[in-house]
Coordinates of C-alpha atoms and ligand atoms in Angstrom, one line a residue:
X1 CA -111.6 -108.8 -111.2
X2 CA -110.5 -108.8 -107.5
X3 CA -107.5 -107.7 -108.2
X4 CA -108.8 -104.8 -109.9
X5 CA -111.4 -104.0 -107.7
X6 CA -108.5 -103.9 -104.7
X7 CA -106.1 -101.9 -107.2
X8 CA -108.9 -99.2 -107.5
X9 CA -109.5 -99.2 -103.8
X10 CA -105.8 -98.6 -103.0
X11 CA -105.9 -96.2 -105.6
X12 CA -109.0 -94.3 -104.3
X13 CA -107.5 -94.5 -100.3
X14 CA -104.3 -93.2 -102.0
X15 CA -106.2 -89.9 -103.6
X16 CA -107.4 -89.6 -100.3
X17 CA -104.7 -89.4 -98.1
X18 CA -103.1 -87.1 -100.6
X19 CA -106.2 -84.5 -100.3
X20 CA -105.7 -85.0 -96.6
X21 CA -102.1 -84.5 -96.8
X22 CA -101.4 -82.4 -99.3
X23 CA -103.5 -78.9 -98.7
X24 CA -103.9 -76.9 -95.8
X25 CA -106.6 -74.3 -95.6
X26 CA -110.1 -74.8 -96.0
X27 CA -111.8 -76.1 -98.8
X28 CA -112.5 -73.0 -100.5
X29 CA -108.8 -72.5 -100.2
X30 CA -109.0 -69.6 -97.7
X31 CA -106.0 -69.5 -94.9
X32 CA -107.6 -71.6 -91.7
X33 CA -106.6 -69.9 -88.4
X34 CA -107.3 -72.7 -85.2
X35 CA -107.5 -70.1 -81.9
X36 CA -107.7 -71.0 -78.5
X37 CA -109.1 -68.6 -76.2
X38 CA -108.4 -68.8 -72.1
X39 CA -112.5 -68.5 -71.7
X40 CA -114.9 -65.7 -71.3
X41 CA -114.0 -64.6 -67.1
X42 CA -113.4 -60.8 -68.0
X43 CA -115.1 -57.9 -69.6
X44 CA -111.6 -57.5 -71.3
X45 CA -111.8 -61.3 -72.7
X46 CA -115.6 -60.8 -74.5
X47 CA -113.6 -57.7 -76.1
X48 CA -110.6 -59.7 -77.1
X49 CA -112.8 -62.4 -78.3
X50 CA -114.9 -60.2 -80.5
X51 CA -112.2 -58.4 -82.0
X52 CA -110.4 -61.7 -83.3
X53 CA -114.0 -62.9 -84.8
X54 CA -114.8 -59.7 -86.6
X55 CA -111.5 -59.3 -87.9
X56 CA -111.1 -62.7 -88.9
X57 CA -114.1 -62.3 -90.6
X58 CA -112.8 -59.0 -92.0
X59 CA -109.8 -61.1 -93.2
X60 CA -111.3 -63.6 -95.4
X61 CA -109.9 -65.9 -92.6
X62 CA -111.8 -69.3 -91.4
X63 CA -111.5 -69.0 -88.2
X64 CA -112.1 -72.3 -86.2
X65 CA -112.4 -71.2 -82.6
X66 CA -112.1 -72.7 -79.0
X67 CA -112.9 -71.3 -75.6
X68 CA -111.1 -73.5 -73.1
X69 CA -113.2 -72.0 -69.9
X70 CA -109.8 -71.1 -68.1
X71 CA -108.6 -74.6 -67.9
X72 CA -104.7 -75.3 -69.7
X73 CA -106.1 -79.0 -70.5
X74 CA -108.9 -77.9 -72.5
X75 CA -106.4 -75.2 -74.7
X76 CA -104.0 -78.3 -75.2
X77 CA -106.7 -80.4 -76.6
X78 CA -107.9 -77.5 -78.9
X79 CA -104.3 -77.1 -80.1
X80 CA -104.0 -81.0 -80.8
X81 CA -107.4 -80.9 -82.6
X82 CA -106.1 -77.7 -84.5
X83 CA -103.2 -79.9 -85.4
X84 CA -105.2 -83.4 -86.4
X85 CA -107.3 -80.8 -88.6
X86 CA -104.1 -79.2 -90.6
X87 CA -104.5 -75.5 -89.8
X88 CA -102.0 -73.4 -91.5
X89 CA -101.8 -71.5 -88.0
X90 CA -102.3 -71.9 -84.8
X91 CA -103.1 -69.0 -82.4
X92 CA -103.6 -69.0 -78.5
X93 CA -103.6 -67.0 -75.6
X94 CA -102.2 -69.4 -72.8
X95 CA -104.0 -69.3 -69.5
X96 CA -100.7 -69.8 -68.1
X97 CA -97.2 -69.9 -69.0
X98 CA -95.7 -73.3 -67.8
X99 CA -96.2 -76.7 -69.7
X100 CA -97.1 -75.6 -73.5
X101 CA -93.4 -77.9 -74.7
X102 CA -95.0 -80.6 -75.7
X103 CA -98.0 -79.5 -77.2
X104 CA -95.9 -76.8 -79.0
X105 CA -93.7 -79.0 -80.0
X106 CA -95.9 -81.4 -81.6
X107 CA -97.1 -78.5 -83.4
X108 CA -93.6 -77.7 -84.8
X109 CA -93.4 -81.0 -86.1
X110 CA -96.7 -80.9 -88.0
X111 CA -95.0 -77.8 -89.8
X112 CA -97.9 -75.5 -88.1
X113 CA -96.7 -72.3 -87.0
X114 CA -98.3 -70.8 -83.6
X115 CA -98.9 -67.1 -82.6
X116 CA -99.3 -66.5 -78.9
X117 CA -101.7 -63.6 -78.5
X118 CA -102.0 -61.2 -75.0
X119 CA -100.0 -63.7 -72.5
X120 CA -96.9 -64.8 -72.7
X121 CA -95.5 -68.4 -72.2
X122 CA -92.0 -69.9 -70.3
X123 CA -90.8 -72.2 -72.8
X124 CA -87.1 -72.8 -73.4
X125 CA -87.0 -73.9 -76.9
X126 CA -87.6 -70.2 -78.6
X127 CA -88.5 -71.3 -81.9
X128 CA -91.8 -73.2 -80.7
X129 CA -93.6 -69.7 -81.7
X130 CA -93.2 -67.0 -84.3
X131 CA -94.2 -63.9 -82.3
X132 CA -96.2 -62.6 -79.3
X133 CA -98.7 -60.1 -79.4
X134 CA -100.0 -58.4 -76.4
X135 CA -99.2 -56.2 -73.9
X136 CA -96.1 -55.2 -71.8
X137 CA -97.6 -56.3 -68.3
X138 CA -94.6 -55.1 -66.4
X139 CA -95.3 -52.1 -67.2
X140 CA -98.7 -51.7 -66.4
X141 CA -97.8 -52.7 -63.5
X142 CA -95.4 -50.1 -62.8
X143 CA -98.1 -47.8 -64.2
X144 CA -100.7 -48.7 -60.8
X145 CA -97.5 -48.2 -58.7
X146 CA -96.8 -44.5 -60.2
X147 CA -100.3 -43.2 -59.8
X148 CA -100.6 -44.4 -56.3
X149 CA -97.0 -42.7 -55.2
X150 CA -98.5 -39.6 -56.9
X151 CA -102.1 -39.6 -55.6
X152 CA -101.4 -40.6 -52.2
X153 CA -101.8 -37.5 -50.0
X154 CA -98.5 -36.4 -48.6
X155 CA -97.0 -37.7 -44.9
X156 CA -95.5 -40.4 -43.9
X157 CA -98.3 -42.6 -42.2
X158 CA -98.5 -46.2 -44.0
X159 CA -100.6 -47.1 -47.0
X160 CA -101.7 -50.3 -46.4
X161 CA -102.5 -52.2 -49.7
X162 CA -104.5 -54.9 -50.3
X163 CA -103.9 -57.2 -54.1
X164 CA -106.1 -58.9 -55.9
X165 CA -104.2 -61.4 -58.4
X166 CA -105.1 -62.7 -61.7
X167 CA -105.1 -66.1 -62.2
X168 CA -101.9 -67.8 -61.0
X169 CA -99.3 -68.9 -63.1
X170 CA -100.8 -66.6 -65.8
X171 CA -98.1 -63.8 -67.4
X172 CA -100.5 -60.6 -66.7
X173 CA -101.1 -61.9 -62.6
X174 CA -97.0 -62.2 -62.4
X175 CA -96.0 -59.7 -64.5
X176 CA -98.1 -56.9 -62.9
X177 CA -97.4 -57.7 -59.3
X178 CA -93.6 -57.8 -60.5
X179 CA -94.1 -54.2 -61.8
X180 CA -96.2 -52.5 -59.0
X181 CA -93.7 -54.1 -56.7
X182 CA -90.9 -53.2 -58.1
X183 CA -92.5 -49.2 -58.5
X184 CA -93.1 -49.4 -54.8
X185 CA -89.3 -51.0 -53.7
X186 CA -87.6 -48.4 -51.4
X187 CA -91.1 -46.5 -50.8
X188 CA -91.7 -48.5 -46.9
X189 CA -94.4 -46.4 -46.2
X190 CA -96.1 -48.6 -49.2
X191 CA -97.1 -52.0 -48.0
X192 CA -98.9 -54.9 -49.6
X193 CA -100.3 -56.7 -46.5
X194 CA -102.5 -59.4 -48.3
X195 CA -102.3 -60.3 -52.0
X196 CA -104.7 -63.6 -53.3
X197 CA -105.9 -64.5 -56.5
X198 CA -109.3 -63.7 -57.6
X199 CA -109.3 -65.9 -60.8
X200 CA -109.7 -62.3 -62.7
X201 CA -113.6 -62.5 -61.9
X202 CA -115.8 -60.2 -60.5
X203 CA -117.0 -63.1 -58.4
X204 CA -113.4 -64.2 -57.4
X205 CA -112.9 -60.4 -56.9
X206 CA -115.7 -60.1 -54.2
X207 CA -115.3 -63.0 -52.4
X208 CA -111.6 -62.5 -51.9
X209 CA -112.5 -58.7 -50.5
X210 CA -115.1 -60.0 -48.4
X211 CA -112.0 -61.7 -46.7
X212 CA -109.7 -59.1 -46.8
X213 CA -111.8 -56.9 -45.2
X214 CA -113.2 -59.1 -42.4
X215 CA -109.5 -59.6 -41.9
X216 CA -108.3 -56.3 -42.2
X217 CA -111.0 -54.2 -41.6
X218 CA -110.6 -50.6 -42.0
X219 CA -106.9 -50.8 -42.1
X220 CA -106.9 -51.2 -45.7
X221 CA -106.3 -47.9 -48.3
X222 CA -106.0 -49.5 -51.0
X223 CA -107.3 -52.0 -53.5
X224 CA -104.7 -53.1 -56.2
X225 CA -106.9 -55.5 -58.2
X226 CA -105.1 -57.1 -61.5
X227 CA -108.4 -56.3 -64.0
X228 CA -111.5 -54.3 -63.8
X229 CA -113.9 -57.3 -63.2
X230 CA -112.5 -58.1 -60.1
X231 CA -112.0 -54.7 -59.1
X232 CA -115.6 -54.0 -59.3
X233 CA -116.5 -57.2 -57.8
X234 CA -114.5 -55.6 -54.8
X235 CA -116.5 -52.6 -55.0
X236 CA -119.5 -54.4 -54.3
X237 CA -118.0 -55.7 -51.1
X238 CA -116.2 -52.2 -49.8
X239 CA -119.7 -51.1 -50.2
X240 CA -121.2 -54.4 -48.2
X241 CA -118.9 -53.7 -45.7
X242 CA -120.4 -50.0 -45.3
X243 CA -117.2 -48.4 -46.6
X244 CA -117.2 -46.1 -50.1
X245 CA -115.1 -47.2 -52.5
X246 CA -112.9 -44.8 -54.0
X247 CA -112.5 -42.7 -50.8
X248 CA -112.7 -44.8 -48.2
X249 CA -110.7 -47.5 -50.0
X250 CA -108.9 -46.0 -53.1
X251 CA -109.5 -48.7 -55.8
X252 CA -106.9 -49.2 -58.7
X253 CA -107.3 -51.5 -61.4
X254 CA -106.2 -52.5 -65.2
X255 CA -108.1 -53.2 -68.7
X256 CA -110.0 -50.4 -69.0
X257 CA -113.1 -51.9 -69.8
X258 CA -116.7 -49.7 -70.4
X259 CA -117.3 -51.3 -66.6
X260 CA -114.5 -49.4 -65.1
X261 CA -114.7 -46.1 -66.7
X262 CA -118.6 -46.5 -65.2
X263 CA -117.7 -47.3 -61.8
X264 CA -115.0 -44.3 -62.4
X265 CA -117.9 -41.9 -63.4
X266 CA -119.8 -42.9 -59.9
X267 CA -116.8 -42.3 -58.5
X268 CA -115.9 -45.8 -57.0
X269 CA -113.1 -46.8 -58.8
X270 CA -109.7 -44.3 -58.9
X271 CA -107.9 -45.0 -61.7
X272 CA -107.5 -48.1 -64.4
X273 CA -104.6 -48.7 -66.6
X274 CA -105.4 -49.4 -70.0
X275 CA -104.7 -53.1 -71.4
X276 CA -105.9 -52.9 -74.8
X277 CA -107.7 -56.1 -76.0
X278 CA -108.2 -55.1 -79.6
X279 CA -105.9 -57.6 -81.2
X280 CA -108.0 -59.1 -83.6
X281 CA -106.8 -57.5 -86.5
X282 CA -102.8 -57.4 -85.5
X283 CA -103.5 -61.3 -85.4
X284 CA -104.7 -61.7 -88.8
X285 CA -102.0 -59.7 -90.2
X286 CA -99.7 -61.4 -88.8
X287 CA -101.1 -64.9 -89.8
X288 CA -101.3 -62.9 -93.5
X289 CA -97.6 -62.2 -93.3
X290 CA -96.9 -66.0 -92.4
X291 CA -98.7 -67.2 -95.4
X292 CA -96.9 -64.8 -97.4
X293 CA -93.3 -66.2 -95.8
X294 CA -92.4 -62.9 -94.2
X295 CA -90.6 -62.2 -91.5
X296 CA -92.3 -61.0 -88.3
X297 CA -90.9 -59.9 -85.2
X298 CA -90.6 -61.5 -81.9
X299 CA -93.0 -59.3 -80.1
X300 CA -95.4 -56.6 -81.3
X301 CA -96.3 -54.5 -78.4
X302 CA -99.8 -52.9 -78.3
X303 CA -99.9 -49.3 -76.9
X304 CA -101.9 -47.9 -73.8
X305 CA -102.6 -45.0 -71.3
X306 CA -103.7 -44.8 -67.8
X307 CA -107.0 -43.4 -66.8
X308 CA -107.3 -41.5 -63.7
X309 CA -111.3 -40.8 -62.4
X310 CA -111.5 -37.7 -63.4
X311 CA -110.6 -38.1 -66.9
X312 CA -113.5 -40.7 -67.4
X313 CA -116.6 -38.7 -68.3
X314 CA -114.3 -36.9 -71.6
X315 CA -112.7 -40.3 -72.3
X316 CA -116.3 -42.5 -72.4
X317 CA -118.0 -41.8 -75.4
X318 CA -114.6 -42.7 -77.4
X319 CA -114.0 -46.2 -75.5
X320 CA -113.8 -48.8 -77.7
X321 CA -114.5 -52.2 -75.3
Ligands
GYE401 O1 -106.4 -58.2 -68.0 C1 -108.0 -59.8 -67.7 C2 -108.3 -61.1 -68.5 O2 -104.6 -61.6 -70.2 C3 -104.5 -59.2 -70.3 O3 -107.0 -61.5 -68.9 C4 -105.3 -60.4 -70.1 C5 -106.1 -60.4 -68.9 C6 -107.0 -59.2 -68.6 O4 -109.0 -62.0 -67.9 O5 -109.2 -59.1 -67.6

């Protein structure tokens, strides 16, 4: 009797573990995506965020999602969660680029494959991830740089620059100020005097102008800020400080956000370069093709324009995010 009773225990454990093991993807057998999202600090990021819902949704795809409010140890406990619950993929868009080897790693060995959506990270062991989708931030970079050497009014008197950085450590903050940089090499009349991080917030953006120009003062030309949010967070404080933005201060900026091309329309900001956040349903095709076995490739670049003020009123009804 005991023994029969235990036998049918063991037995019942043993049909357990093997529904535990054996299938991944929800119980209704559709494909279960685990995403971690940085957090919700930019216009651009509420876009991102409801682009991946609706086209999850779109997809048939459970999405089980995780907003790690801009902190790396909060996305590394999503992804180890994602990997305790099985996912069949694992999607995230690093808040910074060092430190993902172990987690990703942990992640290969659980047979799970991971999709790095918008940012990019340093890992030396290529085949932790199957493909990144985002943005060339370099180039956007070198986009800002362009418009300024082109919009700058002829002469040789400087054009002090002032930068406000995205969060540090994060691909878009060093891969745009490598690009504008880089555009402005060999142009000395063109000098950042103060670059700081503003956390890609509109908050972090005005607090870090407030400092800039009670530093500074009306030295400054220009305002290179990394996103829109914190370029209109700057705004606010050019205008504080009894100085119009977008004349007094030419303001450049990136994302492209409804925010930007308002601020361009009341002619306070001078130009944004367009980061496009729509990558919900790239992602789920992707995570189709990776069901399906196919091959993918190593980065799928998402293509953008630059918006200059005066292009803003045409270019607003059709804006997207
Ligand atoms: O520019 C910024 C956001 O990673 C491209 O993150 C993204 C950046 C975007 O917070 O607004």
């Amino acid at each position: 009797m005991k023994s029969r009773y235990l036998r049918g225990a063991a037995l019942a454990m043993f049909g357990l573990a093997l529904a535990g093991c054996s299938g991944r993807g929800g119980h209704d057998g559709r494909t279960v995506l685990g995403f971690s999202q940085v957090g919700a600090e930019s216009e651009w990021r509420t876009a991102n965020t409801a682009s991946i819902k609706s086209a999850a949704h779109d997809a048939g795809i459970d999405l089980r999602f995780s907003d790690a409010q801009q902190k790396q140890a909060n996305q590394i406990s999503a992804i180890r969660s994602f990997i305790a619950q099985r996912v069949d993929v694992i999607a995230f868009s690093p808040v910074v680029e060092s430190g993902w080897e172990p987690v990703l790693r942990e992640a290969k060995a659980a047979h799970i494959p991971v999709v790095l959506t918008d940012r990019a990270v340093d890992v030396s062991d290529p085949s932790l991830y199957v493909t990144l989708i985002g943005s060339d931030f370099v180039e956007e970079g070198r986009k800002a740089a362009r418009w300024l050497l082109q919009n700058t009014p002829a002469g040789d008197g400087p054009v002090d620059i002032v930068e406000l950085e995205g969060t540090v450590g994060s691909a878009p903050a060093i891969d745009r100020k490598k690009g504008f940089h880089e555009a402005l090499a060999g142009h000395p009349r063109y000098q950042v005097i103060r670059s700081q991080s503003g956390d890609f917030t509109r908050a972090g953006g005005k607090e870090v102008m407030e400092a800039f120009l009670k530093a500074e003062g009306k030295r400054i030309n220009v305002v290179f800020a990394h996103n829109d949010d914190m370029a209109i967070g700057a705004i606010q404080a050019i205008e504080e400080a009894g100085l119009r933005p977008g004349r007094d201060i030419k303001v450049i900026s990136m994302d492209g956000v409804k925010g930007a091309f308002e601020a361009m329309m009341a002619g306070k900001l001078n130009v944004t370069v367009e980061c496009n956040p729509l990558l919900g349903p790239q992602l789920m095709q992707a995570v189709a093709a990776i069901k399906a076995g196919k091959p993918l490739p190593r980065r799928i670049v998402v293509e953008e324009s630059v918006y200059p003020m005066e292009s803003a009123a045409a270019a607003f009804p059709t804006r997207k995010y």
